[in-house]
C-alpha atoms as one frame of an Amber mdcrd trajectory, in Angstrom:
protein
  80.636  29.973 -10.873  78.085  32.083 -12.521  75.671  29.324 -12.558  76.543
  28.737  -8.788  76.031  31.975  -8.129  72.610  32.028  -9.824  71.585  29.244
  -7.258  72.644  31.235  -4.297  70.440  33.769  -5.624  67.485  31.422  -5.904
  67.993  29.994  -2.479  68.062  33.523  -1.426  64.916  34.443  -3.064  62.913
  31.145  -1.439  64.375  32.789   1.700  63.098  35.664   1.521  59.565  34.153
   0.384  59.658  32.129   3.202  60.343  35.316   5.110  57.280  37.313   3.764
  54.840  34.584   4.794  55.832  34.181   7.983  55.589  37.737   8.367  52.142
  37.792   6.658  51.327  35.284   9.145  52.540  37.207  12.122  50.753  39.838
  10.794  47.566  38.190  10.932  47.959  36.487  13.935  48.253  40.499  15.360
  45.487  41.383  13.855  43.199  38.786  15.704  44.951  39.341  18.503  44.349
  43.252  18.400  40.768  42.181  16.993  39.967  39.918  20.139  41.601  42.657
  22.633  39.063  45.151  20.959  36.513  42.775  21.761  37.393  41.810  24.872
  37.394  45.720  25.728  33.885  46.531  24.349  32.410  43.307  26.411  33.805
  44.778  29.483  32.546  47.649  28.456  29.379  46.673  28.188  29.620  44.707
  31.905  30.795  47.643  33.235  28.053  50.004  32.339  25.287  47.052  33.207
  27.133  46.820  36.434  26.920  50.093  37.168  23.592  50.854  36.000  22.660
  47.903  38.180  24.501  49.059  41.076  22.586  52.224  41.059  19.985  50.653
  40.998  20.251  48.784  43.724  21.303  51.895  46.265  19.114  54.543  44.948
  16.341  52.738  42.854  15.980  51.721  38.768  13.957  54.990  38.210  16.310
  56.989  39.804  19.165  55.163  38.330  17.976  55.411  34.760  17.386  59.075
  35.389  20.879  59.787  36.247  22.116  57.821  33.360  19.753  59.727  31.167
  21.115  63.109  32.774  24.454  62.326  31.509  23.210  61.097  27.949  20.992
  64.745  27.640  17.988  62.169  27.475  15.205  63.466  29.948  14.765  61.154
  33.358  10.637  61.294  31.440  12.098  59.473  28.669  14.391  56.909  29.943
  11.977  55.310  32.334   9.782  54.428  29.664  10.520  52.186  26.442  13.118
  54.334  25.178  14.957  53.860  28.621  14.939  50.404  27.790  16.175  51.089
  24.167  19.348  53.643  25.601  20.242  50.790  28.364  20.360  47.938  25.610
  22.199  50.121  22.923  24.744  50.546  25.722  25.676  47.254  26.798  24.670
  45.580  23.159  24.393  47.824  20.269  21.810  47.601  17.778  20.643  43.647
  18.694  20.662  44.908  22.323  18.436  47.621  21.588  16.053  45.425  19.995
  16.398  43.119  22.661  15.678  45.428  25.604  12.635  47.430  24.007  11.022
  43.637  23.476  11.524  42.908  26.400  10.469  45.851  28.396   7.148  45.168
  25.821   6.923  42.127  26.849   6.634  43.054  30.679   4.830  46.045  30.168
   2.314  43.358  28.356   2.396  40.849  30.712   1.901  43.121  33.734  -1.092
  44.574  32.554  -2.597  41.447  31.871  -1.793  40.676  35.618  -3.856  43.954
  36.712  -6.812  42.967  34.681  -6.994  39.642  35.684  -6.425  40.364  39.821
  -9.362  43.617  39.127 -11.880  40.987  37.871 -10.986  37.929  39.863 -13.358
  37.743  42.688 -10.483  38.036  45.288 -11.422  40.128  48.513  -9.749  43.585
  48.137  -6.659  43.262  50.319  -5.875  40.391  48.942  -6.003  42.141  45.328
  -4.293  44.971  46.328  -1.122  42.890  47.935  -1.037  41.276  44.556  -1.066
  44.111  42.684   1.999  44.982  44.384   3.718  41.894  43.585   2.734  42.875
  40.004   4.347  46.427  40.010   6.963  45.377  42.074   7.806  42.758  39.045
   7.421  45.624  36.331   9.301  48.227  38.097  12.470  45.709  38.271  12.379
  45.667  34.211  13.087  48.654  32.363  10.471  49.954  30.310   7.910  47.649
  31.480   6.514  49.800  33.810   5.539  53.149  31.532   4.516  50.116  28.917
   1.475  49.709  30.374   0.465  53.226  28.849  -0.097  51.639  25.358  -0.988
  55.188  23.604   2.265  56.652  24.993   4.749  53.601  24.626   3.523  53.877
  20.860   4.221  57.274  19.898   7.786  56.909  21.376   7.867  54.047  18.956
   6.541  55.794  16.331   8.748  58.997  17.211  11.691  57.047  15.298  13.461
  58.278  18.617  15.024  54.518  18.858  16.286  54.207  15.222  17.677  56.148
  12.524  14.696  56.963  10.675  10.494  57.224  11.640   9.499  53.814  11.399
   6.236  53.072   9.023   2.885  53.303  10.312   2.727  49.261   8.987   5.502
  48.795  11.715   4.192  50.885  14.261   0.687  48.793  13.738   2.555  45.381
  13.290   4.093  46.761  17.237   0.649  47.780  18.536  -1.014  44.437  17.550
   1.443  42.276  19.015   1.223  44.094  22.174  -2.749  43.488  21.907  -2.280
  39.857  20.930   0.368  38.772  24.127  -2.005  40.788  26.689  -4.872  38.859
  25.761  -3.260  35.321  25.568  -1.465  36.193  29.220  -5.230  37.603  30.201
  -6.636  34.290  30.107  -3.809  32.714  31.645  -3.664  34.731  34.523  -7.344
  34.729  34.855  -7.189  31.125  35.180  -4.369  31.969  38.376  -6.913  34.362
  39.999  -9.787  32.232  39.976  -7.860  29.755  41.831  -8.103  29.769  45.917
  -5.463  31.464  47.898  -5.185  31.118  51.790  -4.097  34.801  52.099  -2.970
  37.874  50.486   0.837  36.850  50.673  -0.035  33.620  48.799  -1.846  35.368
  46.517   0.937  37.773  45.311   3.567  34.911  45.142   0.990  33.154  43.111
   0.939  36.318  40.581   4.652  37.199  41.266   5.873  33.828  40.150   3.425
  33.560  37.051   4.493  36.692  35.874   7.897  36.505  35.973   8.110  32.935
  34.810   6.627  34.146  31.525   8.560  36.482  31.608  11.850  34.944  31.803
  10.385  33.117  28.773   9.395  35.683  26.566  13.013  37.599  27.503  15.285
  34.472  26.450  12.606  34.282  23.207  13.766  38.299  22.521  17.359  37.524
  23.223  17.128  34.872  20.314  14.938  37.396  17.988  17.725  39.812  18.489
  20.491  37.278  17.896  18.874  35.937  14.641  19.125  39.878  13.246  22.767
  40.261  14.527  24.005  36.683  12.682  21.773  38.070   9.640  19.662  35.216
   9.707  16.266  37.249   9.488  13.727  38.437  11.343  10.719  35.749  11.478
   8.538  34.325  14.409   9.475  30.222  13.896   7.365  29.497  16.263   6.871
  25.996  18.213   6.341  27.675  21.789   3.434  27.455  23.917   0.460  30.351
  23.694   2.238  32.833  25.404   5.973  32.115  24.058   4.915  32.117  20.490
   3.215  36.250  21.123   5.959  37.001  22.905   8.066  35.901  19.908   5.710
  37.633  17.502   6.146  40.888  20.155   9.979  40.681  19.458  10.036  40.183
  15.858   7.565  43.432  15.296  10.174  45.119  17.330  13.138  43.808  15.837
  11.797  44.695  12.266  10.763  48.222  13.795  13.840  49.657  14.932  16.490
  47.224  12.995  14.488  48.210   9.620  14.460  44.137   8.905
């Protein structure tokens, strides 16, 4: 009986080990659960305050809209229409890789909007007609935050250089590595856009839908190119320009990475 005993008791025991792993894997399965809902939360998060941001935008203007935001965050309306604007919107809606993200890309319009300008102001283009595609131009950097106040290279620099968008004053190597790209993707997108404004337009509207869509097709480029820059640093895969673009894609890429390795400290 003892013995039989003794085998209840063991029985008992795989029980109760049975027991603990189920409720080790309950316990886990929680934990991702709670893990995805936390997730989940900060994404929508993250939508909402694009959405709103966006939505202001849209009724009262993205200068105004930034202005309020910056209002709220003690950040003066000065500061958030430039580059560290862009910097505050991405850290919102994407932390650290969003931060990166934004500030290359509002570098990246600021860039290829002044490249724009110089090529309409020494195209031979009649006057009006420059002027109307100027305003396509502005009209483009105004839409992306940061780009517009980028154009002022000295300033956009010492914000940089501030160490306003990290967590300590970045190196003057940095700052420099920042500065050259800058140079490098405004002259590449000079020559292309030079090529654009030598062409022949039949008026001043064709003219600034010529510019509009050149710019913002390069652009759009030179964003997704920031977006995988910033990705690369949040999956810890490094911060490096691979390459294997055309002119302007690889300096927008080489843009990026100096800001990446700026304010991530990669």
């Amino acid at each position: 009986m003892s013995d039989g005993s003794g085998g209840a008791g063991g029985a008992s025991g795989a029980g109760d080990s049975s027991n603990s792993g189920a409720d080790a894997a309950s316990a886990a399965e929680a934990a991702s659960a709670v893990a995805d809902a936390v997730s989940q939360a900060v994404d929508a998060l993250s939508s909402a305050v694009s959405s709103a941001v966006s939505s202001m935008a849209e009724n009262v203007g993205l200068s105004q809209a930034l202005g309020q935001l910056g209002q709220a965050l003690g950040i003066s309306a000065e500061d958030m229409q430039g580059i560290i604007g862009a910097a505050v919107v991405g850290a919102i809606t994407g932390g650290l890789p969003g931060a990166v993200a934004a500030v290359a890309q509002g570098l990246i319009g600021g860039s290829l909007s002044e490249a724009a300008h110089d090529a309409v102001a020494s195209s031979g283009m009649p006057a009006a007609m420059q002027a109307v595609a100027d305003m396509a131009i502005n009209s483009f950097a105004q839409g992306v935050p940061g780009a517009f106040n980028a154009g002022n290279l000295q300033g956009t620099i010492s914000s940089l250089a501030s160490g306003v968008l990290g967590s300590q004053v970045p190196s003057a190597a940095d700052v420099g590595d920042v500065a050259r790209a800058i140079t490098g993707l405004t002259d590449v997108a000079r020559g292309t856009f030079s090529g654009l404004a030598s062409g022949e337009f039949s008026s001043a509207t064709d003219a600034a839908s010529a510019f509009d869509g050149a710019v913002r097709g390069a652009f759009d480029q030179g964003s997704q190119i920031a977006r995988d820059v910033a990705t690369r640093m949040a999956d810890g895969r490094g911060v490096y320009a691979e390459g294997g673009h055309d002119a302007l894609g690889n300096a927008a890429e080489q843009l990026a990475v100096s800001a990446a390795r700026l304010i991530g400290g990669n």
